[in-house]
Coordinates of C-alpha atoms and ligand atoms in Angstrom, one line a residue:
X1 CA 133.8 141.1 14.9
X2 CA 137.2 139.7 15.3
X3 CA 139.3 139.8 12.0
X4 CA 142.1 141.6 12.7
X5 CA 145.5 140.0 13.7
X6 CA 149.0 141.6 14.4
X7 CA 151.9 139.7 13.4
X8 CA 155.1 141.5 15.1
X9 CA 157.7 140.7 13.0
X10 CA 160.6 143.4 13.9
X11 CA 163.0 141.3 16.0
X12 CA 166.7 141.1 15.1
X13 CA 166.3 137.2 15.1
X14 CA 170.0 137.1 17.3
X15 CA 169.0 133.5 18.6
X16 CA 169.4 132.4 14.6
X17 CA 172.5 134.3 13.6
X18 CA 174.0 134.0 11.5
X19 CA 171.1 132.9 9.5
X20 CA 169.2 136.1 10.1
X21 CA 171.8 138.4 9.3
X22 CA 170.2 139.4 6.1
X23 CA 167.1 136.9 6.2
X24 CA 164.5 137.8 8.1
X25 CA 163.9 134.9 10.6
X26 CA 159.9 134.8 9.6
X27 CA 161.2 133.9 6.3
X28 CA 163.4 130.5 7.5
X29 CA 161.5 127.8 5.6
X30 CA 160.0 124.5 7.3
X31 CA 159.7 121.8 4.6
X32 CA 158.5 124.2 1.6
X33 CA 157.0 127.4 3.3
X34 CA 158.4 130.4 5.2
X35 CA 157.7 130.2 9.3
X36 CA 155.4 133.3 8.7
X37 CA 153.4 131.6 6.2
X38 CA 152.5 128.8 8.6
X39 CA 151.4 131.8 11.0
X40 CA 149.2 133.4 8.4
X41 CA 147.2 130.3 7.1
X42 CA 146.7 129.5 11.0
X43 CA 145.3 132.5 11.3
X44 CA 143.0 132.5 8.3
X45 CA 141.7 129.4 9.2
X46 CA 140.4 131.0 12.4
X47 CA 138.6 133.6 10.0
X48 CA 141.4 136.4 10.9
X49 CA 141.9 137.8 7.5
X50 CA 143.0 141.3 8.3
X51 CA 146.6 141.2 8.9
X52 CA 149.4 143.5 10.0
X53 CA 152.6 142.9 10.1
X54 CA 154.8 144.7 12.6
X55 CA 158.3 145.0 10.9
X56 CA 162.0 146.9 10.7
X57 CA 164.6 147.5 8.6
X58 CA 165.9 144.4 6.4
X59 CA 161.9 142.8 6.2
X60 CA 161.1 143.5 2.8
X61 CA 161.3 139.8 2.1
X62 CA 157.8 139.4 4.2
X63 CA 156.1 142.1 2.0
X64 CA 157.6 140.5 -1.3
X65 CA 156.1 137.0 0.3
X66 CA 152.5 138.2 0.8
X67 CA 152.7 139.9 -2.3
X68 CA 151.5 139.3 -6.1
X69 CA 154.5 138.2 -8.4
X70 CA 153.5 139.0 -11.8
X71 CA 156.6 137.7 -13.5
X72 CA 156.9 134.3 -11.7
X73 CA 153.3 133.7 -12.3
X74 CA 153.9 134.3 -16.0
X75 CA 156.6 132.3 -15.9
X76 CA 154.7 129.3 -14.1
X77 CA 152.0 129.6 -16.5
X78 CA 153.9 129.7 -19.5
X79 CA 155.9 126.5 -18.3
X80 CA 152.6 124.8 -17.5
X81 CA 153.7 124.3 -13.7
X82 CA 149.7 125.1 -13.1
X83 CA 149.7 123.2 -9.5
X84 CA 152.5 125.3 -8.4
X85 CA 151.0 128.5 -9.9
X86 CA 148.2 127.7 -8.3
X87 CA 149.8 127.6 -4.3
X88 CA 151.7 130.6 -4.9
X89 CA 149.1 132.9 -6.3
X90 CA 146.5 131.8 -4.1
X91 CA 147.9 132.9 -0.4
X92 CA 148.7 136.5 -2.2
X93 CA 145.3 136.7 -3.8
X94 CA 143.4 135.8 -0.4
X95 CA 145.2 137.9 2.0
X96 CA 145.3 141.5 2.9
X97 CA 148.6 142.3 4.6
X98 CA 149.3 145.9 5.8
X99 CA 152.4 146.8 7.1
X100 CA 154.1 149.2 10.1
X101 CA 157.2 149.7 10.7
X102 CA 158.6 149.4 14.4
X103 CA 161.3 152.5 14.3
X104 CA 163.2 151.6 17.3
X105 CA 163.5 147.9 18.8
X106 CA 161.7 149.2 22.2
X107 CA 160.1 145.5 23.0
X108 CA 157.2 143.2 21.9
X109 CA 154.5 145.6 24.1
X110 CA 155.6 148.4 21.7
X111 CA 155.6 146.3 18.4
X112 CA 151.8 145.4 19.8
X113 CA 151.0 149.3 20.2
X114 CA 152.5 150.2 16.5
X115 CA 149.4 148.2 15.8
X116 CA 146.5 150.6 17.5
X117 CA 146.1 152.9 14.6
X118 CA 145.0 150.4 12.4
X119 CA 143.2 147.9 14.8
X120 CA 141.5 150.7 16.6
X121 CA 138.9 149.8 19.2
X122 CA 138.2 146.3 18.4
X123 CA 139.2 142.9 19.9
X124 CA 142.4 141.6 18.0
X125 CA 144.7 138.6 17.7
X126 CA 148.6 138.7 18.2
X127 CA 150.9 135.8 16.9
X128 CA 154.4 134.9 17.1
X129 CA 155.2 133.1 14.0
X130 CA 158.6 131.6 15.5
X131 CA 156.2 129.9 17.6
X132 CA 155.0 127.0 14.7
X133 CA 151.8 125.2 16.2
X134 CA 150.3 122.3 14.2
X135 CA 147.0 121.4 15.2
X136 CA 144.8 118.6 13.6
X137 CA 141.8 119.9 16.4
X138 CA 141.8 123.3 14.9
X139 CA 144.4 126.0 14.6
X140 CA 145.4 127.1 17.5
X141 CA 143.9 130.6 17.2
X142 CA 140.6 128.8 16.4
X143 CA 140.8 127.3 19.9
X144 CA 141.2 130.8 21.5
X145 CA 139.0 132.3 19.3
X146 CA 136.0 129.5 20.7
X147 CA 136.9 130.4 24.1
X148 CA 136.8 134.6 23.0
X149 CA 133.1 133.7 21.6
X150 CA 132.2 132.7 24.6
X151 CA 133.2 135.0 26.9
X152 CA 134.0 138.4 25.4
X153 CA 137.3 138.5 27.2
X154 CA 140.8 138.2 26.4
X155 CA 142.0 134.7 26.0
X156 CA 145.9 133.4 26.0
X157 CA 147.6 130.0 24.3
X158 CA 149.6 128.3 27.1
X159 CA 151.5 125.2 27.2
X160 CA 153.0 123.3 29.9
X161 CA 156.7 123.7 30.3
X162 CA 159.6 121.9 32.5
X163 CA 160.8 123.7 35.8
X164 CA 163.9 124.3 34.1
X165 CA 162.5 126.5 31.1
X166 CA 160.1 128.9 32.8
X167 CA 163.2 131.5 32.4
X168 CA 162.6 131.6 28.6
X169 CA 158.9 132.2 28.8
X170 CA 156.3 134.7 30.2
X171 CA 154.5 132.4 32.7
X172 CA 150.8 132.8 33.9
X173 CA 149.1 132.5 37.6
X174 CA 145.9 130.6 37.0
X175 CA 143.0 129.6 38.9
X176 CA 140.1 126.9 37.6
X177 CA 136.6 128.6 36.9
X178 CA 134.1 126.3 35.9
X179 CA 135.7 124.6 32.8
X180 CA 137.7 127.9 32.1
X181 CA 141.2 128.8 33.3
X182 CA 141.1 132.0 34.8
X183 CA 144.6 134.0 34.4
X184 CA 145.0 136.6 37.3
X185 CA 148.7 137.4 36.5
X186 CA 151.5 136.7 34.4
X187 CA 155.4 137.3 34.7
X188 CA 158.2 137.5 32.0
X189 CA 160.8 135.0 32.1
X190 CA 160.9 134.7 35.8
X191 CA 163.8 132.7 37.6
X192 CA 162.4 129.3 38.7
X193 CA 161.8 129.8 42.1
X194 CA 159.5 133.3 41.1
X195 CA 157.5 130.9 38.5
X196 CA 154.0 131.4 39.4
X197 CA 153.0 127.9 37.7
X198 CA 154.8 126.0 35.0
X199 CA 152.1 127.3 32.1
X200 CA 153.4 128.9 29.6
X201 CA 152.4 131.5 27.1
X202 CA 153.4 130.3 23.8
X203 CA 152.6 133.5 21.6
X204 CA 149.1 133.3 20.5
X205 CA 146.8 136.0 22.1
X206 CA 143.1 137.2 21.6
X207 CA 143.2 140.6 23.5
X208 CA 140.1 143.5 24.1
X209 CA 141.5 147.0 23.0
X210 CA 142.3 147.8 26.4
X211 CA 145.5 146.7 26.4
X212 CA 146.6 149.5 23.7
X213 CA 145.8 152.4 26.6
X214 CA 147.4 150.2 29.2
X215 CA 150.3 149.9 27.0
X216 CA 150.5 153.1 26.1
X217 CA 151.7 153.8 29.9
X218 CA 153.7 150.4 30.6
X219 CA 157.1 151.5 31.7
X220 CA 160.0 149.4 30.7
X221 CA 160.2 146.0 32.0
X222 CA 162.4 142.7 31.3
X223 CA 165.8 143.5 29.7
X224 CA 164.8 147.4 29.6
X225 CA 162.0 146.4 27.2
X226 CA 158.6 147.1 27.3
X227 CA 157.0 143.9 27.6
X228 CA 153.8 143.0 26.7
X229 CA 153.6 140.5 29.5
X230 CA 153.5 143.1 31.9
X231 CA 150.5 145.3 30.4
X232 CA 149.0 142.0 30.2
X233 CA 149.1 141.8 34.1
X234 CA 147.6 145.2 34.5
X235 CA 145.0 144.2 32.0
X236 CA 144.0 141.0 34.3
X237 CA 143.5 143.0 37.1
X238 CA 140.7 145.3 35.5
X239 CA 138.9 142.6 33.4
X240 CA 138.7 138.8 32.8
X241 CA 141.4 137.1 31.2
X242 CA 141.4 133.4 30.2
X243 CA 144.2 130.9 29.1
X244 CA 143.4 127.9 26.9
X245 CA 146.1 124.9 27.1
X246 CA 146.9 124.4 22.9
X247 CA 146.3 121.2 21.8
X248 CA 148.7 120.2 18.8
X249 CA 152.4 120.0 18.2
X250 CA 154.5 123.0 18.9
X251 CA 157.9 124.0 17.9
X252 CA 159.8 126.9 19.0
X253 CA 161.7 127.8 15.9
X254 CA 163.3 130.6 16.4
X255 CA 166.1 128.7 17.6
X256 CA 168.2 126.3 15.8
X257 CA 167.2 123.0 17.7
X258 CA 163.5 123.7 17.3
X259 CA 163.6 124.8 14.1
X260 CA 165.6 121.4 12.9
X261 CA 162.7 119.5 14.8
X262 CA 160.4 121.2 13.1
X263 CA 161.6 120.6 9.6
X264 CA 162.2 117.1 10.3
X265 CA 159.0 116.1 12.2
X266 CA 157.1 117.7 9.5
X267 CA 159.2 116.5 6.6
X268 CA 157.8 112.9 8.3
X269 CA 154.6 113.9 7.7
X270 CA 155.1 115.2 4.2
X271 CA 152.5 112.7 1.7
X272 CA 155.5 113.5 -0.9
X273 CA 158.6 112.3 0.8
X274 CA 158.2 111.3 4.2
X275 CA 159.4 107.6 3.3
X276 CA 162.8 108.7 1.3
X277 CA 163.6 111.2 4.4
X278 CA 163.0 108.0 6.7
X279 CA 165.0 106.3 4.6
X280 CA 167.7 108.8 4.2
X281 CA 167.8 109.5 8.0
X282 CA 168.3 105.7 9.1
X283 CA 171.7 106.1 7.4
X284 CA 172.8 108.6 10.0
X285 CA 171.2 107.1 13.2
Ligands
G1P301 C1 158.2 136.3 23.9 C2 157.2 136.7 25.2 C3 156.9 135.6 26.0 C4 156.5 134.5 25.5 C5 157.0 134.0 24.1 C6 156.9 133.0 23.5 O1 159.5 136.1 24.4 O2 157.7 137.9 25.8 O3 156.3 136.0 26.9 O4 156.3 133.5 26.3 O5 157.9 134.9 23.4 O6 157.7 132.3 22.5 P1 160.8 136.0 23.1 O7 161.0 134.7 22.8 O8 160.3 136.7 21.9 O9 161.4 136.5 23.8

């Protein structure tokens, strides 16, 4: 039932200029894979294999990445590089990705609404790929899915953040309901004194299709944009909505510091060169 997932990928990546002037931020590389591939693999692990990317101008590289590259595959085969060939071709053959263009940068809520004709009247996931989450306890999306299977309700991925960071995130109001965390409201990027908690939304969502109807009439909010958080606050008034504090390592890889941290941490976990990297880094510390 829950197989569709939306990747909003139309943003201009202003937090990461000049790197993102001609390269989509979703294509920035963590160790040896672009960020968006981590997101797609996480979704596949959660059984969400019908993927729609919301893209915009200058995002063609994403389409090429998930397409089959016949020429490259031919060359790798001829060169006997079978392992790399398998790596390259497996993902593009396993996934069906559709692309919808967000013609104007009207905000995350608007980007998600662009997927409505494709998703239709079904529950669906949303994943923000610049939040990279690595979890040994089942992918972040799989952790959300487990609660969705139990409740049939919208489920949101959360993490505790320091008070000084609440202005960077959508922050939820939550109350315990048995062993679940019921969400009763949320605010987009509040000032420290207005934050309802220290629980931030970290770019992983499962929604019932009612969200689309609410997005259609959601007025512009913070920053003059149609905010996903505002439509979610309306949804939480109408239907039960739950939060999951996600277990795993999380990197906000959409800015240079988070991106570098992700590269180093995942590099230090890489079987092939972790020891070499450790040795090299020691020279600089
Ligand atoms: C978006 C959402 C925000 C969420 C954040 C997670 O903000 O609007 O609610 O907490 O992603 O990364 P952005 O970082 O795109 O400004």
